PDB file of C-alpha atoms in Angstrom:
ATOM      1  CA  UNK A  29     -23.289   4.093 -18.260  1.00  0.00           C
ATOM      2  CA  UNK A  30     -25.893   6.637 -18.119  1.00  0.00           C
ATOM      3  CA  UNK A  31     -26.700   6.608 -14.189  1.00  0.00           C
ATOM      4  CA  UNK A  32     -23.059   6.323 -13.801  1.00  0.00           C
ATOM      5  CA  UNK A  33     -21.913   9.235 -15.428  1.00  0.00           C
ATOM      6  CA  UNK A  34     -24.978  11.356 -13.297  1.00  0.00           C
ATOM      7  CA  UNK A  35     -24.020   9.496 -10.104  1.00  0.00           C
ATOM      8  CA  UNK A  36     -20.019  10.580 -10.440  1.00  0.00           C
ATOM      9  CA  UNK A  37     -21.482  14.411 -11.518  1.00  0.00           C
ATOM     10  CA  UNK A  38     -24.021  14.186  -8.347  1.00  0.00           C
ATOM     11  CA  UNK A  39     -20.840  12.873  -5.966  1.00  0.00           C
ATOM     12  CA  UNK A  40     -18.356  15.543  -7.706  1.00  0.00           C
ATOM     13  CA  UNK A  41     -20.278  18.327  -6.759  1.00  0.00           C
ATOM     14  CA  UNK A  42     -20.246  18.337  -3.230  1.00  0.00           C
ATOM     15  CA  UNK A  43     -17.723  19.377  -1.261  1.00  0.00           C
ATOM     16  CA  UNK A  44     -17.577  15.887   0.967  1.00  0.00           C
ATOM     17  CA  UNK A  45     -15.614  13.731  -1.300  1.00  0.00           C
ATOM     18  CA  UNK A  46     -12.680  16.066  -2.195  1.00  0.00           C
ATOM     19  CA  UNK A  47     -12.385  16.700   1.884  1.00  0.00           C
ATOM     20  CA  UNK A  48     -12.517  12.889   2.704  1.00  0.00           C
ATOM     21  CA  UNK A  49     -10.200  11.918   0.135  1.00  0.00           C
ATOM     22  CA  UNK A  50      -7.852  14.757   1.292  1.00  0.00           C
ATOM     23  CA  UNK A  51      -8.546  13.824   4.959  1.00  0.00           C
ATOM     24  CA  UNK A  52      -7.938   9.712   3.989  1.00  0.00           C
ATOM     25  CA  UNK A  53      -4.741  10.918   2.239  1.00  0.00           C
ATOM     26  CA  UNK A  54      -3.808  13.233   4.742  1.00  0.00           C
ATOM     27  CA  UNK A  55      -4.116  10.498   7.562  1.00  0.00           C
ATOM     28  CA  UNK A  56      -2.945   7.705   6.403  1.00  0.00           C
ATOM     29  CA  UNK A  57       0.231   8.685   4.923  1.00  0.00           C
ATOM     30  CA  UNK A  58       1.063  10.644   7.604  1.00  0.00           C
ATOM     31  CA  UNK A  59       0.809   7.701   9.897  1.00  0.00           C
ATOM     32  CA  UNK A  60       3.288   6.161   7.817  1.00  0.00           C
ATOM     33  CA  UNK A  61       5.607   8.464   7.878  1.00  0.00           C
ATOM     34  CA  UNK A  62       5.759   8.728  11.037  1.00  0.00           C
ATOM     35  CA  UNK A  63       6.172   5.752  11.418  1.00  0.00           C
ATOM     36  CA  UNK A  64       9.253   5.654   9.363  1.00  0.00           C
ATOM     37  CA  UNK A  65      10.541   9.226  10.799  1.00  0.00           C
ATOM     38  CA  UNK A  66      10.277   7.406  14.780  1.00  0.00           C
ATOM     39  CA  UNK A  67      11.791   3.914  13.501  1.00  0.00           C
ATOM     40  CA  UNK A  68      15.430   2.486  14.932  1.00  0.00           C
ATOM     41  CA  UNK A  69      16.663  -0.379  15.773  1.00  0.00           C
ATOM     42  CA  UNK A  70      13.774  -1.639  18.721  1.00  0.00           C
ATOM     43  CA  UNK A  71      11.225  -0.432  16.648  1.00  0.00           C
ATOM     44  CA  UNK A  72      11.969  -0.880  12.989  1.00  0.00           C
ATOM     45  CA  UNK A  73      10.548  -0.358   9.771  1.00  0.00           C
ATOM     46  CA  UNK A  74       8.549  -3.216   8.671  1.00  0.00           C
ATOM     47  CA  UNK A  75       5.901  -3.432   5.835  1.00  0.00           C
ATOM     48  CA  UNK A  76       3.019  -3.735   8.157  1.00  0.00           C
ATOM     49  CA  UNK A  77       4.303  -0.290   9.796  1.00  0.00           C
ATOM     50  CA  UNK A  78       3.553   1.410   6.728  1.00  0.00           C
ATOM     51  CA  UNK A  79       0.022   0.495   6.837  1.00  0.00           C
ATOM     52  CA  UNK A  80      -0.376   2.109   9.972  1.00  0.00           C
ATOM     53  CA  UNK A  81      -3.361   4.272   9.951  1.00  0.00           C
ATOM     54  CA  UNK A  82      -4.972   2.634   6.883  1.00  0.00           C
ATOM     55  CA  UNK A  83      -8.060   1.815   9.388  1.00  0.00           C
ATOM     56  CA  UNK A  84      -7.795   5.415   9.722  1.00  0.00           C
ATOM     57  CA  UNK A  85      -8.129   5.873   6.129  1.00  0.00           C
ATOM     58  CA  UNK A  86     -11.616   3.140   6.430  1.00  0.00           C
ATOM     59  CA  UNK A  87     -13.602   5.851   8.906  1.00  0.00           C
ATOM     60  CA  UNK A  88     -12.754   8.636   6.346  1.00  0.00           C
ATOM     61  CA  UNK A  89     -14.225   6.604   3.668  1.00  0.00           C
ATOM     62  CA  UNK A  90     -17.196   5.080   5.246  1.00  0.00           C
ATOM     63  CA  UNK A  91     -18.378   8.847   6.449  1.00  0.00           C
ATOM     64  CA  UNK A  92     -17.719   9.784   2.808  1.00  0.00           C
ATOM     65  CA  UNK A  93     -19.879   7.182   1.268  1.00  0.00           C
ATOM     66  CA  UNK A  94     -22.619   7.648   4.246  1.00  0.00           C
ATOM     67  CA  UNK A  95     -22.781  10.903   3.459  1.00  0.00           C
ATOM     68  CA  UNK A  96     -22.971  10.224  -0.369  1.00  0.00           C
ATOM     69  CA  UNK A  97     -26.587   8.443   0.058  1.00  0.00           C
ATOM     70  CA  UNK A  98     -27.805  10.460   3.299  1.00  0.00           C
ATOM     71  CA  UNK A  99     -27.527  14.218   1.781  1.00  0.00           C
ATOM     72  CA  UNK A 100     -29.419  13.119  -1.205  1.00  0.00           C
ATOM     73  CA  UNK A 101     -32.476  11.940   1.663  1.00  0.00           C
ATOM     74  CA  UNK A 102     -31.473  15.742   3.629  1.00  0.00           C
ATOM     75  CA  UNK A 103     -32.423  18.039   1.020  1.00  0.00           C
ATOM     76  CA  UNK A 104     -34.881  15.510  -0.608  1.00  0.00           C
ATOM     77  CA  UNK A 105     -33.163  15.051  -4.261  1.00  0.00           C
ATOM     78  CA  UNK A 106     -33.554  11.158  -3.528  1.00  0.00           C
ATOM     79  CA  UNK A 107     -36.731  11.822  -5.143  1.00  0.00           C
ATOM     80  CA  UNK A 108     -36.165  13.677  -8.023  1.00  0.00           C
ATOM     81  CA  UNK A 109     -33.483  10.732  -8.609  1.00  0.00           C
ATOM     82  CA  UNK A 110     -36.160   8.141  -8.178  1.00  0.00           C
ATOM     83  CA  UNK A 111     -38.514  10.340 -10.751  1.00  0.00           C
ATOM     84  CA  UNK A 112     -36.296  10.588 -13.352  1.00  0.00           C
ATOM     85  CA  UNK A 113     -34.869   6.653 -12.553  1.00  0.00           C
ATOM     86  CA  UNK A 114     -37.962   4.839 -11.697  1.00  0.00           C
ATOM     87  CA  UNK A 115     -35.849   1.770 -11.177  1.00  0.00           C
ATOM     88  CA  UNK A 116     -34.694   2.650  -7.598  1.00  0.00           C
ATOM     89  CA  UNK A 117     -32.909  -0.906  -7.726  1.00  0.00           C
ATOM     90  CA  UNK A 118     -30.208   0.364 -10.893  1.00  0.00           C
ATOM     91  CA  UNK A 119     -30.205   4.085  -9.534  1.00  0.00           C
ATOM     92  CA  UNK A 120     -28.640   2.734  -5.993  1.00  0.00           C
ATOM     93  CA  UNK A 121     -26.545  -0.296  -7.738  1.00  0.00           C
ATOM     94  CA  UNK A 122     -24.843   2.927  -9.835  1.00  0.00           C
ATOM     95  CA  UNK A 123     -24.473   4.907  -6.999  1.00  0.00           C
ATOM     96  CA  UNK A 124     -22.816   1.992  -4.916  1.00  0.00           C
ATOM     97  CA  UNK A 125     -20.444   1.395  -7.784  1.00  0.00           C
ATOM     98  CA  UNK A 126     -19.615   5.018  -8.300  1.00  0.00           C
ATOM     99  CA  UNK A 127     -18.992   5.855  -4.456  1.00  0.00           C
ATOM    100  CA  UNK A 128     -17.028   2.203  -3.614  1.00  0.00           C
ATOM    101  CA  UNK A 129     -15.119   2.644  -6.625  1.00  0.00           C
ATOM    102  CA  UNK A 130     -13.595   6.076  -5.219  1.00  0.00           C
ATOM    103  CA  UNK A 131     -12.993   4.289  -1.974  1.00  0.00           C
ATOM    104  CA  UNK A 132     -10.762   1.713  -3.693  1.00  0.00           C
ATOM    105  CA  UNK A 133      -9.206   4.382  -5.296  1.00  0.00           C
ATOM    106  CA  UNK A 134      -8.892   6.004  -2.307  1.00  0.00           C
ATOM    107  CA  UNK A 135      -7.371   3.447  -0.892  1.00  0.00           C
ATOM    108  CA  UNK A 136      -4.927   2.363  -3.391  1.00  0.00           C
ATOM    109  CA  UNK A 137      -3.322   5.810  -3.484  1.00  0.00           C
ATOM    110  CA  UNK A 138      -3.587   5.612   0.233  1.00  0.00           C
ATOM    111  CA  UNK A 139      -1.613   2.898   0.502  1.00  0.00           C
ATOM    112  CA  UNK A 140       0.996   2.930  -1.876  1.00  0.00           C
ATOM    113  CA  UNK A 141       1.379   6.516  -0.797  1.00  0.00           C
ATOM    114  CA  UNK A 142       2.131   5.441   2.862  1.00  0.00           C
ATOM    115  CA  UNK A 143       4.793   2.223   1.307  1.00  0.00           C
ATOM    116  CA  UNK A 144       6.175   5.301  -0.847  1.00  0.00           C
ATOM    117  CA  UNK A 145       7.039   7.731   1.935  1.00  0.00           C
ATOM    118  CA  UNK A 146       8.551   5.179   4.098  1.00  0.00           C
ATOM    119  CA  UNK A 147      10.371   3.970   1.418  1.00  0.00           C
ATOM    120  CA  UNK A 148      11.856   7.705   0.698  1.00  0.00           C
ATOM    121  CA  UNK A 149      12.455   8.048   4.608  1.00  0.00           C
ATOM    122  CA  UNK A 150      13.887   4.574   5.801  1.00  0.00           C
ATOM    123  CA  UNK A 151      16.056   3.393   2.276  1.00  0.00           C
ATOM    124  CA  UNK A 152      17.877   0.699   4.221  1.00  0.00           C
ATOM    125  CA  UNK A 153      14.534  -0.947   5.270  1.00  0.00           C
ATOM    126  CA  UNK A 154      13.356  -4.376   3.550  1.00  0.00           C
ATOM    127  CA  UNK A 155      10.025  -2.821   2.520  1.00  0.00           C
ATOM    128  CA  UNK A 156      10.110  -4.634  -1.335  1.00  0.00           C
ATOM    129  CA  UNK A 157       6.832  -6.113  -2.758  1.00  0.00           C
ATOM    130  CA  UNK A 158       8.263  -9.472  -3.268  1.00  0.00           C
ATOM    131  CA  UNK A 159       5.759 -11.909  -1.976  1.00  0.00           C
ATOM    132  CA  UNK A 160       2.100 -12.105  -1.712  1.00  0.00           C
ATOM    133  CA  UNK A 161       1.856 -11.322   1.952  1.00  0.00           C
ATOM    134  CA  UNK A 162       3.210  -7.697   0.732  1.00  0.00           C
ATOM    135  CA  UNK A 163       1.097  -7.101  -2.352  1.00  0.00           C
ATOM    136  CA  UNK A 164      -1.854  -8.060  -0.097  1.00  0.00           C
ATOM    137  CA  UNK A 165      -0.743  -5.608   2.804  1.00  0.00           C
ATOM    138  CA  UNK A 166      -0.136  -2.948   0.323  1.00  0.00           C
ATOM    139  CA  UNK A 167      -2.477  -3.338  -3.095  1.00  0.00           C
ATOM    140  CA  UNK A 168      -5.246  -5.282  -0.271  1.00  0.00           C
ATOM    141  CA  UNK A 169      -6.550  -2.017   1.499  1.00  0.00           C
ATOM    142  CA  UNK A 170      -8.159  -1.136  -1.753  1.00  0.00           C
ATOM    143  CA  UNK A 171     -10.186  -4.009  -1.840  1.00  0.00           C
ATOM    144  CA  UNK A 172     -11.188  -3.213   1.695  1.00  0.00           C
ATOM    145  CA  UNK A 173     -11.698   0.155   1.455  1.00  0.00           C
ATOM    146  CA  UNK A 174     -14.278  -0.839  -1.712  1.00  0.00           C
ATOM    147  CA  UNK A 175     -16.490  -2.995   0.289  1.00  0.00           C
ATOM    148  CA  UNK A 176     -16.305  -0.799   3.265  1.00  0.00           C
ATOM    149  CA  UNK A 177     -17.399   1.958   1.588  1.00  0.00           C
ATOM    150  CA  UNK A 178     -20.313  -0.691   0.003  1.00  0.00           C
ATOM    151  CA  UNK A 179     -21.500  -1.498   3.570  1.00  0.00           C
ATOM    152  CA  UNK A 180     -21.875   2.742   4.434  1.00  0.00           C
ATOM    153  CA  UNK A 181     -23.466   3.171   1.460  1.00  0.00           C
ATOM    154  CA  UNK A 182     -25.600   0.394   2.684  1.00  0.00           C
ATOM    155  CA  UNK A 183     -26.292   1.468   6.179  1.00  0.00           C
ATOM    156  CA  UNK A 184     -26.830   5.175   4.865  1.00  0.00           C
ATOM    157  CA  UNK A 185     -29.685   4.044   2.554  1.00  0.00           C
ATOM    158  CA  UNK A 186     -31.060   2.335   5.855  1.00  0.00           C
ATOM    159  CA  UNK A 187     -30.567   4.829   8.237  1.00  0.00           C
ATOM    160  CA  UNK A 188     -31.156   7.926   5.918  1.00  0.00           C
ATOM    161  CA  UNK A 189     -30.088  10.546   8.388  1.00  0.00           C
ATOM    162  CA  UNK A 190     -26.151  11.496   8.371  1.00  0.00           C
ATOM    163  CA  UNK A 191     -25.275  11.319  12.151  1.00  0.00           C
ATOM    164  CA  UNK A 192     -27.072   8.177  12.666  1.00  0.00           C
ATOM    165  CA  UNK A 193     -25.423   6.150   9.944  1.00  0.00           C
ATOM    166  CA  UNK A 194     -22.012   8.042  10.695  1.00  0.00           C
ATOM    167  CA  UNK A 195     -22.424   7.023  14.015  1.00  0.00           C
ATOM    168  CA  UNK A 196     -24.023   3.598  13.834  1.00  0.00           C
ATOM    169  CA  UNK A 197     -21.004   2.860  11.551  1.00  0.00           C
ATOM    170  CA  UNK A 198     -18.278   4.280  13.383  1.00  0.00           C
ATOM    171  CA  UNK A 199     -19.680   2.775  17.048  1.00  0.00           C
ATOM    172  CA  UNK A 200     -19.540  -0.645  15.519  1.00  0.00           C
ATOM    173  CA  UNK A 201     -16.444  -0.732  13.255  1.00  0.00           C
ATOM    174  CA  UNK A 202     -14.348   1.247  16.342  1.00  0.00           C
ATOM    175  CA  UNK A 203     -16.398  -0.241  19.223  1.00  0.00           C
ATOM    176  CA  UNK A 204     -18.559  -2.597  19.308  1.00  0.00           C
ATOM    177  CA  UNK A 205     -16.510  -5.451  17.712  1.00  0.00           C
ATOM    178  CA  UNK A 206     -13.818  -5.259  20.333  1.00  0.00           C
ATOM    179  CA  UNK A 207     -16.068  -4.883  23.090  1.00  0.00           C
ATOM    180  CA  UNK A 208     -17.492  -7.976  22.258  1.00  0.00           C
ATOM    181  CA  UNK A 209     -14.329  -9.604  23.413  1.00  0.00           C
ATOM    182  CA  UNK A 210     -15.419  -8.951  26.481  1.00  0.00           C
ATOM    183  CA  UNK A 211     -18.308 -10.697  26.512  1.00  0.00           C
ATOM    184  CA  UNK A 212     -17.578 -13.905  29.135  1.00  0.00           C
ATOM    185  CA  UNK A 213     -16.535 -17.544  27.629  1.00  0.00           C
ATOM    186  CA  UNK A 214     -17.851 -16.611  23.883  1.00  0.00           C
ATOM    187  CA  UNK A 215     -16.776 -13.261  23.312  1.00  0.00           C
ATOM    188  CA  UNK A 216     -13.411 -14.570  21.631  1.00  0.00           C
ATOM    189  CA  UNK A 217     -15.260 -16.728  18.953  1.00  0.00           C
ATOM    190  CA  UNK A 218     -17.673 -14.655  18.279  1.00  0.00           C
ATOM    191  CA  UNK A 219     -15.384 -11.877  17.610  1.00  0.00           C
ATOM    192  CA  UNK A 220     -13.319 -14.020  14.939  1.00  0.00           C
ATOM    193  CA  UNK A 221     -15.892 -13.551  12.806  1.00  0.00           C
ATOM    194  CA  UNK A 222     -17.163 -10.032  12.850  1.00  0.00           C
ATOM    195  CA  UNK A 223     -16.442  -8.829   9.558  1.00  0.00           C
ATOM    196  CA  UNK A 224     -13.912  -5.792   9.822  1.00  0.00           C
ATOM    197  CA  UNK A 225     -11.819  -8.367  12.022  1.00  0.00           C
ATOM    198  CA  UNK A 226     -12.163 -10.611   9.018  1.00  0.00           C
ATOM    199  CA  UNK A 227     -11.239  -7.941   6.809  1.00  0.00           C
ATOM    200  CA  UNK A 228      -8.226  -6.842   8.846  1.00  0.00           C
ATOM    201  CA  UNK A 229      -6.948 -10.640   8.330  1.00  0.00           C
ATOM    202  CA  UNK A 230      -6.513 -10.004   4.474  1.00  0.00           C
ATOM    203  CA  UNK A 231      -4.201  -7.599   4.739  1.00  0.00           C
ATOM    204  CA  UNK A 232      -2.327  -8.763   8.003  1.00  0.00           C
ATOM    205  CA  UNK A 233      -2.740 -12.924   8.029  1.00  0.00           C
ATOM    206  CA  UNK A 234      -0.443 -15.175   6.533  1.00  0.00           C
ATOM    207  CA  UNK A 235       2.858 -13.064   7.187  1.00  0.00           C
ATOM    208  CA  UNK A 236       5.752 -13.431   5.126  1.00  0.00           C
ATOM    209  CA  UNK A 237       9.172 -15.151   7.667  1.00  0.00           C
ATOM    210  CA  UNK A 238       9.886 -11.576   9.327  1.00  0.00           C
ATOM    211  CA  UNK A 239       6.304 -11.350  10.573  1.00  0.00           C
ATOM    212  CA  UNK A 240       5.970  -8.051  12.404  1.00  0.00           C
ATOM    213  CA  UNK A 241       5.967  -7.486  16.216  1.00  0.00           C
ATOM    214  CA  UNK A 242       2.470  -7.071  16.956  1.00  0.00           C
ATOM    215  CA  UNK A 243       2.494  -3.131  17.737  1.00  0.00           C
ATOM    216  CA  UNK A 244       3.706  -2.131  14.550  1.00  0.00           C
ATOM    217  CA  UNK A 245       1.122  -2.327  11.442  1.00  0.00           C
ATOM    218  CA  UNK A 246      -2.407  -2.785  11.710  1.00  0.00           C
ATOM    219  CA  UNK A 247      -3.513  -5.249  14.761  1.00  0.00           C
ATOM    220  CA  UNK A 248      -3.315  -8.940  13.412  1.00  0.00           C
ATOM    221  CA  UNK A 249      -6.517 -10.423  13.064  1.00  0.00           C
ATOM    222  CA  UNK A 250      -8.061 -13.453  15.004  1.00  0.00           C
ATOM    223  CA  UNK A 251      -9.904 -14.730  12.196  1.00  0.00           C
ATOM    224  CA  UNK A 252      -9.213 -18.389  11.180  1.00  0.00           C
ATOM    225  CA  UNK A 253      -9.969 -18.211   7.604  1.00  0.00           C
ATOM    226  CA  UNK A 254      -7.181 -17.844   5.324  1.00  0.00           C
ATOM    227  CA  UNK A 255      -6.680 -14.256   3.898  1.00  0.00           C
ATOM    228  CA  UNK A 256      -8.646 -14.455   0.401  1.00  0.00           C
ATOM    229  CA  UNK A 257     -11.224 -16.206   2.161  1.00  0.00           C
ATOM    230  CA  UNK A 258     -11.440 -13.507   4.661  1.00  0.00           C
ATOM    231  CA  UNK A 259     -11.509 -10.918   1.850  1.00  0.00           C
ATOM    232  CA  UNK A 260     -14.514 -13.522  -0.048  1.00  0.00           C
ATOM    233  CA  UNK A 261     -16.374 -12.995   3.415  1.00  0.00           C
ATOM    234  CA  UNK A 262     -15.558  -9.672   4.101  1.00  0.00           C
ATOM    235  CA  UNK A 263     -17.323  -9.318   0.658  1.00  0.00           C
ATOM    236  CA  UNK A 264     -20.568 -11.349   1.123  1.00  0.00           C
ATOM    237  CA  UNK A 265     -21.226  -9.188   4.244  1.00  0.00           C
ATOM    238  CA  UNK A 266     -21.457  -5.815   2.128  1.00  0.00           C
ATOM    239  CA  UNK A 267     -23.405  -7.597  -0.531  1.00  0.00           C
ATOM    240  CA  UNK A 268     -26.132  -8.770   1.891  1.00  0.00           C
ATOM    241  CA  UNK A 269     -26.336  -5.735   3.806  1.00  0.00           C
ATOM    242  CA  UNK A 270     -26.052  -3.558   0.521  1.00  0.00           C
ATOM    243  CA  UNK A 271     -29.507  -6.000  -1.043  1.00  0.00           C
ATOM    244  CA  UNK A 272     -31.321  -5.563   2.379  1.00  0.00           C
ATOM    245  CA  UNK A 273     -30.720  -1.936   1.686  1.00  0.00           C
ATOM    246  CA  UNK A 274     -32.341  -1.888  -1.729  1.00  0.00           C
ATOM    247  CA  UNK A 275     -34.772  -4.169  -0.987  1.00  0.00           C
ATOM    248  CA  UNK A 276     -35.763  -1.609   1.934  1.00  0.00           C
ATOM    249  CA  UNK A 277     -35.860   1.216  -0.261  1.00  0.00           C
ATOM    250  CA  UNK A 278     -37.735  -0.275  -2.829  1.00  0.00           C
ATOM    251  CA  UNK A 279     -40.691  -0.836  -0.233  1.00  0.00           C
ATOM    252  CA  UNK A 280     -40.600   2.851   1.466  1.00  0.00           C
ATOM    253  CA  UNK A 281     -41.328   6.191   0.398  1.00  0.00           C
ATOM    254  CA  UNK A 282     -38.216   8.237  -0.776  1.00  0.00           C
TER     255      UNK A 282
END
C-alpha cells in the first residue's frame, strides 16, 4: 500500500496526467456529441456512434502512462526510486497498477460521458444498456484503456526516452497494424490477431440485432475470437510485454 500511495503522489504531481485526462475527456466526448449533434435519419444514432473517438481517448492514455515511467528516467529520479525500493520488480508492479488504474478510470468516465451526452442530445434514440453487447461497448473501453495503458507503461520502461516510446507506440497502434493488411496473401490473417484489433473486437464484436452500419462507432474488428476472449488476449499481450519490461530493468542500470 506503501509504494502505492508514493506512486499516486509521484503521478499527481506532474502536470501530464491532469492534461491527458482533460485531453481524453475532452476528445472523446466531444466525438460523441458530435456525433449525436450531425445524426438524422441516413446517419442515425446508434450505440456504437457514441463510442466514436474512444480510440482517441487510447493515444491520450498511452502518452500519459509513457510519460509516467519515461520522466522518472529524464531527470534521473528512477534511481532515487530504486534506492529507497531496492525491489525494482514491486516499485514498477505499483507503478503499473497506479498509472493503468487511472486509465480505466479514464476510460470509464470517458465513456459513459460520451453514452451520456448523446443521450441528452438525441432522446428519441435506442441508446439503453439492455444487453451485453451494450455494457461491453460502453463499461468495455475501461478495460481497454487499463491494459493499454499497461502495455505504455511497458514500452516506456523499455524505451526510456519519451518521444521514442510515444512514438514507437503511436506508429504501431495507428499504423503499423493496418498497414500490415497490405502485406500480399497473409496480411489479412496476420492482422486478425494484432492485439489492438483484438481489443477493438471486445467492444465492437458480437452486435446486438440492430448492428451498426460500419462507419458509425469504432471500426468492427476482424478478429475471430469471441469478445471476452479477445479482451483475455488483449490482456496476456500487456502482461508479457509488461514482465519483459521488468525483467529488462532488473538487469540494466537505472
Amino acid at each position: 500500500m506503501t509504494l502505492l500511495a508514493v506512486e499516486r503522489l509521484k503521478l499527481f504531481t506532474t502536470r501530464s496526467p491532469w492534461w491527458s485526462m482533460l485531453a481524453a475527456l475532452v476528445v472523446t466526448i466531444g466525438f460523441a456529441a458530435l456525433m449525436a449533434g450531425t445524426s438524422d435519419d441516413t446517419a442515425p444514432m446508434d450505440l456504437a456512434a457514441t463510442q466514436f473517438g474512444y480510440n482517441f481517448g487510447v493515444v491520450v492514455v498511452m502518452v500519459m502512462a509513457a510519460l509516467a515511467v519515461t520522466t522518472e528516467y529524464r531527470f534521473s529520479t528512477i534511481r532515487a526510486t530504486f534506492l529507497a525500493v531496492p525491489n525494482r520488480t514491486a516499485a514498477l508492479l505499483a507503478k503499473t497498477a497506479v498509472v493503468a488504474t487511472l486509465g480505466a478510470l479514464i476510460g470509464a468516465v470517458a465513456a459513459f460521458g460520451s453514452w451520456g451526452i448523446a443521450t441528452l442530445i438525441t432522446p428519441e434514440a435506442d441508446l439503453a444498456l439492455d444487453s451485453p453487447y451494450a455494457w461491453r461497448a460502453v463499461a468495455g473501453v475501461a478495460l481497454v484503456y487499463f491494459f493499454s495503458a499497461v502495455i505504455a507503461v511497458a514500452v516506456g520502461t523499455f524505451i526510456r526516452h519519451s518521444a521514442g516510446a510515444i512514438s514507437a507506440l503511436l506508429i504501431y497502434s495507428q499504423l503499423v497494424e493496418s498497414l500490415v493488411q497490405l502485406i500480399p496473401n497473409v496480411g489479412d490473417d496476420i492482422y486478425k490477431w494484432l492485439p489492438f484489433n483484438v481489443a477493438n473486437n471486445f467492444v465492437t464484436g458480437d452486435p446486438d440485432p440492430s448492428a451498426r452500419p460500419v462507419e458509425f462507432g469504432p471500426p468492427p474488428s476482424t478478429a475471430e475470437l469471441s469478445p471476452w476472449w479477445s479482451l483475455a488476449y488483449f490482456a496476456g499481450f500487456a502482461l508479457v510485454l509488461l514482465i519483459l519490461s521488468i525483467v529488462s530493468a532488473n538487469k540494466r542500470d537505472a
